[in-house]
PDB file of C-alpha atoms in Angstrom:
ATOM      1  CA  UNK A  18     -85.778 -11.639  74.469  1.00 65.00           C
ATOM      2  CA  UNK A  19     -81.523 -11.787  72.868  1.00 77.00           C
ATOM      3  CA  UNK A  20     -80.393 -14.374  72.395  1.00 81.00           C
ATOM      4  CA  UNK A  21     -76.355 -15.657  72.787  1.00 88.00           C
ATOM      5  CA  UNK A  22     -75.282 -14.548  69.325  1.00 87.00           C
ATOM      6  CA  UNK A  23     -73.929 -18.252  69.036  1.00 90.00           C
ATOM      7  CA  UNK A  24     -77.786 -19.373  69.382  1.00 91.00           C
ATOM      8  CA  UNK A  25     -78.763 -17.101  66.778  1.00 89.00           C
ATOM      9  CA  UNK A  26     -75.562 -18.266  64.630  1.00 88.00           C
ATOM     10  CA  UNK A  27     -76.592 -22.399  65.181  1.00 92.00           C
ATOM     11  CA  UNK A  28     -80.627 -21.301  64.095  1.00 91.00           C
ATOM     12  CA  UNK A  29     -79.214 -19.612  61.210  1.00 89.00           C
ATOM     13  CA  UNK A  30     -76.888 -22.039  59.831  1.00 88.00           C
ATOM     14  CA  UNK A  31     -79.584 -25.240  60.899  1.00 90.00           C
ATOM     15  CA  UNK A  32     -82.419 -23.367  58.691  1.00 90.00           C
ATOM     16  CA  UNK A  33     -80.087 -23.262  55.818  1.00 88.00           C
ATOM     17  CA  UNK A  34     -78.718 -26.179  56.225  1.00 87.00           C
ATOM     18  CA  UNK A  35     -82.407 -27.241  55.843  1.00 89.00           C
ATOM     19  CA  UNK A  36     -82.754 -25.754  53.229  1.00 90.00           C
ATOM     20  CA  UNK A  37     -79.916 -26.384  51.159  1.00 89.00           C
ATOM     21  CA  UNK A  38     -80.976 -30.216  51.369  1.00 89.00           C
ATOM     22  CA  UNK A  39     -84.949 -29.421  49.851  1.00 92.00           C
ATOM     23  CA  UNK A  40     -83.029 -28.051  47.063  1.00 90.00           C
ATOM     24  CA  UNK A  41     -80.254 -29.777  47.148  1.00 89.00           C
ATOM     25  CA  UNK A  42     -83.428 -33.126  46.104  1.00 90.00           C
ATOM     26  CA  UNK A  43     -85.222 -30.430  44.112  1.00 91.00           C
ATOM     27  CA  UNK A  44     -81.981 -30.579  41.861  1.00 89.00           C
ATOM     28  CA  UNK A  45     -81.660 -34.443  42.276  1.00 88.00           C
ATOM     29  CA  UNK A  46     -85.859 -34.437  40.971  1.00 88.00           C
ATOM     30  CA  UNK A  47     -84.918 -32.137  38.188  1.00 88.00           C
ATOM     31  CA  UNK A  48     -82.486 -34.637  36.801  1.00 85.00           C
ATOM     32  CA  UNK A  49     -83.921 -37.654  37.069  1.00 85.00           C
ATOM     33  CA  UNK A  50     -87.041 -36.103  35.092  1.00 89.00           C
ATOM     34  CA  UNK A  51     -88.640 -37.019  37.906  1.00 88.00           C
ATOM     35  CA  UNK A  52     -92.234 -34.546  40.639  1.00 90.00           C
ATOM     36  CA  UNK A  53     -90.601 -32.887  42.992  1.00 89.00           C
ATOM     37  CA  UNK A  54     -91.933 -34.513  46.346  1.00 91.00           C
ATOM     38  CA  UNK A  55     -90.104 -33.736  49.715  1.00 93.00           C
ATOM     39  CA  UNK A  56     -88.087 -36.852  51.533  1.00 93.00           C
ATOM     40  CA  UNK A  57     -88.059 -34.251  54.480  1.00 93.00           C
ATOM     41  CA  UNK A  58     -85.809 -37.229  56.856  1.00 90.00           C
ATOM     42  CA  UNK A  59     -82.116 -35.815  55.212  1.00 89.00           C
ATOM     43  CA  UNK A  60     -83.783 -33.073  55.388  1.00 91.00           C
ATOM     44  CA  UNK A  61     -83.523 -33.693  59.552  1.00 91.00           C
ATOM     45  CA  UNK A  62     -80.337 -34.845  59.328  1.00 89.00           C
ATOM     46  CA  UNK A  63     -78.327 -31.951  57.691  1.00 88.00           C
ATOM     47  CA  UNK A  64     -81.011 -29.681  60.358  1.00 91.00           C
ATOM     48  CA  UNK A  65     -79.001 -31.232  62.739  1.00 91.00           C
ATOM     49  CA  UNK A  66     -75.603 -31.774  61.444  1.00 90.00           C
ATOM     50  CA  UNK A  67     -75.648 -28.048  61.525  1.00 90.00           C
ATOM     51  CA  UNK A  68     -77.108 -27.635  65.536  1.00 93.00           C
ATOM     52  CA  UNK A  69     -74.130 -29.616  66.244  1.00 92.00           C
ATOM     53  CA  UNK A  70     -70.860 -28.124  63.875  1.00 91.00           C
ATOM     54  CA  UNK A  71     -71.816 -24.646  64.348  1.00 90.00           C
ATOM     55  CA  UNK A  72     -70.521 -23.500  67.935  1.00 93.00           C
ATOM     56  CA  UNK A  73     -67.876 -25.502  67.856  1.00 93.00           C
ATOM     57  CA  UNK A  74     -66.592 -23.029  64.252  1.00 91.00           C
ATOM     58  CA  UNK A  75     -68.150 -20.078  65.699  1.00 91.00           C
ATOM     59  CA  UNK A  76     -66.003 -20.529  68.978  1.00 93.00           C
ATOM     60  CA  UNK A  77     -63.153 -21.252  66.526  1.00 92.00           C
ATOM     61  CA  UNK A  78     -64.043 -18.640  64.359  1.00 89.00           C
ATOM     62  CA  UNK A  79     -63.586 -16.653  67.327  1.00 91.00           C
ATOM     63  CA  UNK A  80     -60.401 -17.953  68.481  1.00 94.00           C
ATOM     64  CA  UNK A  81     -59.026 -17.205  65.282  1.00 92.00           C
ATOM     65  CA  UNK A  82     -60.023 -13.362  65.344  1.00 89.00           C
ATOM     66  CA  UNK A  83     -59.218 -13.214  69.500  1.00 91.00           C
ATOM     67  CA  UNK A  84     -55.355 -14.851  68.511  1.00 94.00           C
ATOM     68  CA  UNK A  85     -54.629 -13.092  65.297  1.00 92.00           C
ATOM     69  CA  UNK A  86     -57.074  -9.758  64.876  1.00 90.00           C
ATOM     70  CA  UNK A  87     -58.081  -8.417  61.668  1.00 85.00           C
ATOM     71  CA  UNK A  88     -57.039  -4.684  62.690  1.00 82.00           C
ATOM     72  CA  UNK A  89     -54.421  -4.641  66.269  1.00 83.00           C
ATOM     73  CA  UNK A  90     -54.499  -2.199  68.387  1.00 70.00           C
ATOM     74  CA  UNK A  91     -51.546  -0.579  67.042  1.00 53.00           C
ATOM     75  CA  UNK A  92     -52.646   2.367  65.617  1.00 47.00           C
ATOM     76  CA  UNK A  93     -50.473   5.269  67.055  1.00 50.00           C
ATOM     77  CA  UNK A  94     -52.748   8.214  69.135  1.00 53.00           C
ATOM     78  CA  UNK A  95     -53.483  11.694  66.752  1.00 49.00           C
ATOM     79  CA  UNK A  96     -53.158  14.531  68.469  1.00 51.00           C
ATOM     80  CA  UNK A  97     -56.463  15.760  68.015  1.00 52.00           C
ATOM     81  CA  UNK A  98     -60.134  14.897  66.930  1.00 52.00           C
ATOM     82  CA  UNK A  99     -60.132  15.657  63.162  1.00 53.00           C
ATOM     83  CA  UNK A 100     -57.287  13.600  63.183  1.00 52.00           C
ATOM     84  CA  UNK A 101     -58.504  10.321  65.259  1.00 50.00           C
ATOM     85  CA  UNK A 102     -61.863  10.750  62.315  1.00 51.00           C
ATOM     86  CA  UNK A 103     -58.946  10.007  59.815  1.00 53.00           C
ATOM     87  CA  UNK A 104     -56.877   7.622  61.453  1.00 60.00           C
ATOM     88  CA  UNK A 105     -58.486   4.272  60.451  1.00 63.00           C
ATOM     89  CA  UNK A 106     -56.288   0.917  61.716  1.00 74.00           C
ATOM     90  CA  UNK A 107     -54.858  -0.655  59.275  1.00 84.00           C
ATOM     91  CA  UNK A 108     -55.585  -4.360  57.947  1.00 84.00           C
ATOM     92  CA  UNK A 109     -52.905  -6.923  59.232  1.00 89.00           C
ATOM     93  CA  UNK A 110     -51.971  -9.152  56.016  1.00 91.00           C
ATOM     94  CA  UNK A 111     -49.609 -10.938  58.311  1.00 93.00           C
ATOM     95  CA  UNK A 112     -53.091 -11.901  60.594  1.00 92.00           C
ATOM     96  CA  UNK A 113     -55.424 -12.719  57.199  1.00 91.00           C
ATOM     97  CA  UNK A 114     -53.115 -14.993  56.403  1.00 94.00           C
ATOM     98  CA  UNK A 115     -52.538 -17.051  59.379  1.00 94.00           C
ATOM     99  CA  UNK A 116     -55.951 -17.384  59.909  1.00 93.00           C
ATOM    100  CA  UNK A 117     -56.540 -18.048  56.471  1.00 93.00           C
ATOM    101  CA  UNK A 118     -54.075 -21.135  56.099  1.00 95.00           C
ATOM    102  CA  UNK A 119     -55.524 -22.400  59.801  1.00 95.00           C
ATOM    103  CA  UNK A 120     -59.133 -22.473  58.715  1.00 93.00           C
ATOM    104  CA  UNK A 121     -57.692 -23.797  55.578  1.00 93.00           C
ATOM    105  CA  UNK A 122     -55.853 -26.533  56.704  1.00 95.00           C
ATOM    106  CA  UNK A 123     -57.002 -27.485  60.506  1.00 95.00           C
ATOM    107  CA  UNK A 124     -59.982 -26.164  60.412  1.00 94.00           C
ATOM    108  CA  UNK A 125     -61.688 -27.634  56.981  1.00 93.00           C
ATOM    109  CA  UNK A 126     -60.001 -31.386  57.639  1.00 95.00           C
ATOM    110  CA  UNK A 127     -62.202 -30.701  60.817  1.00 94.00           C
ATOM    111  CA  UNK A 128     -64.858 -30.034  59.404  1.00 92.00           C
ATOM    112  CA  UNK A 129     -64.095 -32.995  56.396  1.00 92.00           C
ATOM    113  CA  UNK A 130     -64.197 -35.626  58.997  1.00 94.00           C
ATOM    114  CA  UNK A 131     -67.064 -34.827  61.185  1.00 93.00           C
ATOM    115  CA  UNK A 132     -69.240 -34.515  58.212  1.00 90.00           C
ATOM    116  CA  UNK A 133     -68.011 -37.551  57.164  1.00 91.00           C
ATOM    117  CA  UNK A 134     -68.226 -39.637  60.473  1.00 94.00           C
ATOM    118  CA  UNK A 135     -71.812 -38.297  60.707  1.00 92.00           C
ATOM    119  CA  UNK A 136     -73.219 -38.592  58.048  1.00 88.00           C
ATOM    120  CA  UNK A 137     -72.094 -43.019  57.892  1.00 90.00           C
ATOM    121  CA  UNK A 138     -72.819 -42.774  62.023  1.00 92.00           C
ATOM    122  CA  UNK A 139     -76.120 -41.753  61.420  1.00 90.00           C
ATOM    123  CA  UNK A 140     -77.155 -43.925  58.573  1.00 86.00           C
ATOM    124  CA  UNK A 141     -75.925 -47.061  60.527  1.00 89.00           C
ATOM    125  CA  UNK A 142     -77.815 -45.787  63.886  1.00 91.00           C
ATOM    126  CA  UNK A 143     -81.371 -45.344  61.446  1.00 87.00           C
ATOM    127  CA  UNK A 144     -81.080 -48.500  59.300  1.00 72.00           C
ATOM    128  CA  UNK A 145     -83.504 -49.089  57.509  1.00 79.00           C
ATOM    129  CA  UNK A 146     -84.075 -45.030  56.666  1.00 78.00           C
ATOM    130  CA  UNK A 147     -87.523 -44.811  55.558  1.00 85.00           C
ATOM    131  CA  UNK A 148     -88.769 -41.555  53.305  1.00 90.00           C
ATOM    132  CA  UNK A 149     -90.940 -39.901  54.855  1.00 91.00           C
ATOM    133  CA  UNK A 150     -93.032 -37.193  53.033  1.00 93.00           C
ATOM    134  CA  UNK A 151     -94.841 -35.666  55.641  1.00 93.00           C
ATOM    135  CA  UNK A 152     -93.252 -32.883  57.610  1.00 92.00           C
ATOM    136  CA  UNK A 153     -95.385 -33.837  61.002  1.00 94.00           C
ATOM    137  CA  UNK A 154     -94.974 -37.577  60.106  1.00 93.00           C
ATOM    138  CA  UNK A 155     -91.045 -36.812  60.080  1.00 91.00           C
ATOM    139  CA  UNK A 156     -91.199 -34.893  63.081  1.00 92.00           C
ATOM    140  CA  UNK A 157     -93.221 -37.523  64.611  1.00 93.00           C
ATOM    141  CA  UNK A 158     -90.836 -39.769  63.733  1.00 91.00           C
ATOM    142  CA  UNK A 159     -87.263 -38.272  64.977  1.00 88.00           C
ATOM    143  CA  UNK A 160     -89.116 -37.433  68.183  1.00 89.00           C
ATOM    144  CA  UNK A 161     -90.394 -40.985  69.049  1.00 88.00           C
ATOM    145  CA  UNK A 162     -87.910 -43.523  71.016  1.00 87.00           C
ATOM    146  CA  UNK A 163     -85.290 -45.355  69.310  1.00 84.00           C
ATOM    147  CA  UNK A 164     -84.981 -43.721  66.351  1.00 87.00           C
ATOM    148  CA  UNK A 165     -81.478 -43.074  66.944  1.00 88.00           C
ATOM    149  CA  UNK A 166     -80.325 -46.660  67.878  1.00 89.00           C
ATOM    150  CA  UNK A 167     -75.678 -46.029  67.797  1.00 88.00           C
ATOM    151  CA  UNK A 168     -75.606 -49.709  69.158  1.00 89.00           C
ATOM    152  CA  UNK A 169     -75.877 -50.822  65.083  1.00 89.00           C
ATOM    153  CA  UNK A 170     -72.879 -48.632  63.923  1.00 92.00           C
ATOM    154  CA  UNK A 171     -69.971 -49.717  63.647  1.00 94.00           C
ATOM    155  CA  UNK A 172     -67.604 -47.256  64.847  1.00 95.00           C
ATOM    156  CA  UNK A 173     -64.397 -48.719  62.205  1.00 95.00           C
ATOM    157  CA  UNK A 174     -66.506 -48.909  59.704  1.00 95.00           C
ATOM    158  CA  UNK A 175     -67.928 -45.591  59.916  1.00 95.00           C
ATOM    159  CA  UNK A 176     -64.238 -44.430  60.201  1.00 95.00           C
ATOM    160  CA  UNK A 177     -62.868 -46.094  57.332  1.00 95.00           C
ATOM    161  CA  UNK A 178     -64.732 -44.776  55.381  1.00 94.00           C
ATOM    162  CA  UNK A 179     -64.762 -41.087  56.853  1.00 94.00           C
ATOM    163  CA  UNK A 180     -60.939 -41.612  56.167  1.00 94.00           C
ATOM    164  CA  UNK A 181     -62.017 -42.698  51.901  1.00 94.00           C
ATOM    165  CA  UNK A 182     -63.948 -39.870  51.986  1.00 92.00           C
ATOM    166  CA  UNK A 183     -61.470 -37.082  53.044  1.00 94.00           C
ATOM    167  CA  UNK A 184     -59.302 -36.023  50.608  1.00 93.00           C
ATOM    168  CA  UNK A 185     -62.143 -36.191  47.598  1.00 91.00           C
ATOM    169  CA  UNK A 186     -64.638 -33.147  50.133  1.00 90.00           C
ATOM    170  CA  UNK A 187     -61.087 -31.300  51.348  1.00 92.00           C
ATOM    171  CA  UNK A 188     -59.568 -30.694  47.737  1.00 91.00           C
ATOM    172  CA  UNK A 189     -64.036 -29.927  46.419  1.00 88.00           C
ATOM    173  CA  UNK A 190     -64.306 -27.372  49.534  1.00 88.00           C
ATOM    174  CA  UNK A 191     -61.238 -25.794  48.254  1.00 90.00           C
ATOM    175  CA  UNK A 192     -63.276 -24.518  45.114  1.00 88.00           C
ATOM    176  CA  UNK A 193     -65.283 -22.712  47.364  1.00 87.00           C
ATOM    177  CA  UNK A 194     -63.818 -22.064  51.042  1.00 89.00           C
ATOM    178  CA  UNK A 195     -61.152 -20.182  50.791  1.00 91.00           C
ATOM    179  CA  UNK A 196     -62.914 -17.366  48.701  1.00 90.00           C
ATOM    180  CA  UNK A 197     -65.237 -17.238  50.954  1.00 89.00           C
ATOM    181  CA  UNK A 198     -61.795 -17.022  53.828  1.00 89.00           C
ATOM    182  CA  UNK A 199     -60.565 -14.788  52.370  1.00 89.00           C
ATOM    183  CA  UNK A 200     -63.399 -11.999  52.185  1.00 88.00           C
ATOM    184  CA  UNK A 201     -64.349 -13.027  55.282  1.00 85.00           C
ATOM    185  CA  UNK A 202     -61.250 -12.925  57.034  1.00 87.00           C
ATOM    186  CA  UNK A 203     -60.718  -9.416  55.361  1.00 83.00           C
ATOM    187  CA  UNK A 204     -64.070  -7.646  55.083  1.00 84.00           C
ATOM    188  CA  UNK A 205     -66.179  -8.748  57.450  1.00 84.00           C
ATOM    189  CA  UNK A 206     -65.185  -7.289  61.243  1.00 80.00           C
ATOM    190  CA  UNK A 207     -67.552  -9.947  63.388  1.00 82.00           C
ATOM    191  CA  UNK A 208     -67.828 -13.453  64.007  1.00 79.00           C
ATOM    192  CA  UNK A 209     -71.289 -12.689  63.870  1.00 80.00           C
ATOM    193  CA  UNK A 210     -70.890 -11.623  60.523  1.00 84.00           C
ATOM    194  CA  UNK A 211     -68.533 -14.073  59.337  1.00 83.00           C
ATOM    195  CA  UNK A 212     -70.690 -16.748  60.762  1.00 80.00           C
ATOM    196  CA  UNK A 213     -74.247 -15.344  58.615  1.00 82.00           C
ATOM    197  CA  UNK A 214     -71.330 -15.330  55.202  1.00 86.00           C
ATOM    198  CA  UNK A 215     -70.791 -18.512  55.882  1.00 83.00           C
ATOM    199  CA  UNK A 216     -74.078 -20.304  56.391  1.00 81.00           C
ATOM    200  CA  UNK A 217     -75.372 -17.815  52.981  1.00 84.00           C
ATOM    201  CA  UNK A 218     -72.627 -19.611  51.112  1.00 86.00           C
ATOM    202  CA  UNK A 219     -72.838 -22.629  53.442  1.00 82.00           C
ATOM    203  CA  UNK A 220     -76.690 -22.967  51.331  1.00 85.00           C
ATOM    204  CA  UNK A 221     -74.359 -23.732  47.713  1.00 85.00           C
ATOM    205  CA  UNK A 222     -72.328 -25.789  50.091  1.00 82.00           C
ATOM    206  CA  UNK A 223     -75.264 -27.738  51.331  1.00 81.00           C
ATOM    207  CA  UNK A 224     -76.903 -28.676  48.361  1.00 84.00           C
ATOM    208  CA  UNK A 225     -73.038 -29.883  46.700  1.00 81.00           C
ATOM    209  CA  UNK A 226     -72.732 -31.564  50.518  1.00 75.00           C
ATOM    210  CA  UNK A 227     -76.374 -33.535  50.684  1.00 75.00           C
ATOM    211  CA  UNK A 228     -76.034 -34.318  47.253  1.00 76.00           C
ATOM    212  CA  UNK A 229     -73.074 -36.527  47.973  1.00 70.00           C
ATOM    213  CA  UNK A 230     -75.134 -37.355  51.067  1.00 65.00           C
ATOM    214  CA  UNK A 231     -77.880 -39.295  48.991  1.00 64.00           C
ATOM    215  CA  UNK A 232     -75.135 -41.544  46.319  1.00 62.00           C
TER     216      UNK A 232
END
């Protein structure tokens, strides 16, 4: 059975998000000189975040590419088949720069606020967050009624905390994502491919964000 590209992208990103959190916990344990014991609660938190944020990001990338195509259909028609094979559409520098600018401003701002709001809201919704080192027990916990109680969330406090986090996370993201964005827009032709590249780079970013969220 073939799944829609957005579904496959979501599965990939969710899996890599969970892996990133596991790696982050390993790094934290190594730094502290402790044995590596995985707490599955934050792993599921990051997996869930990627399930939520991947579809809108997928369609955002699709919108950027359809609106500002990397290779506009403006190549002159070749006179014969040999010329047609040699003629390749040129990369639109203008469209690439527009996509880069929008992705690193509008896209980055929305993603940063989404992550920060999600993290603070989820912390409040599952307080007190238990430490569960058994995968099966963690699955039981997350699927139990009443695990998430958003009635406990003070949304005004969540928004204020998200605003405090905004600038540091944006500046940290600009150390990684501009390079990923340029590679994606200039060298990767499909939205599916760009999402995969972004998801792989997201493992590095996910480790950083996991360390931030654990503070």
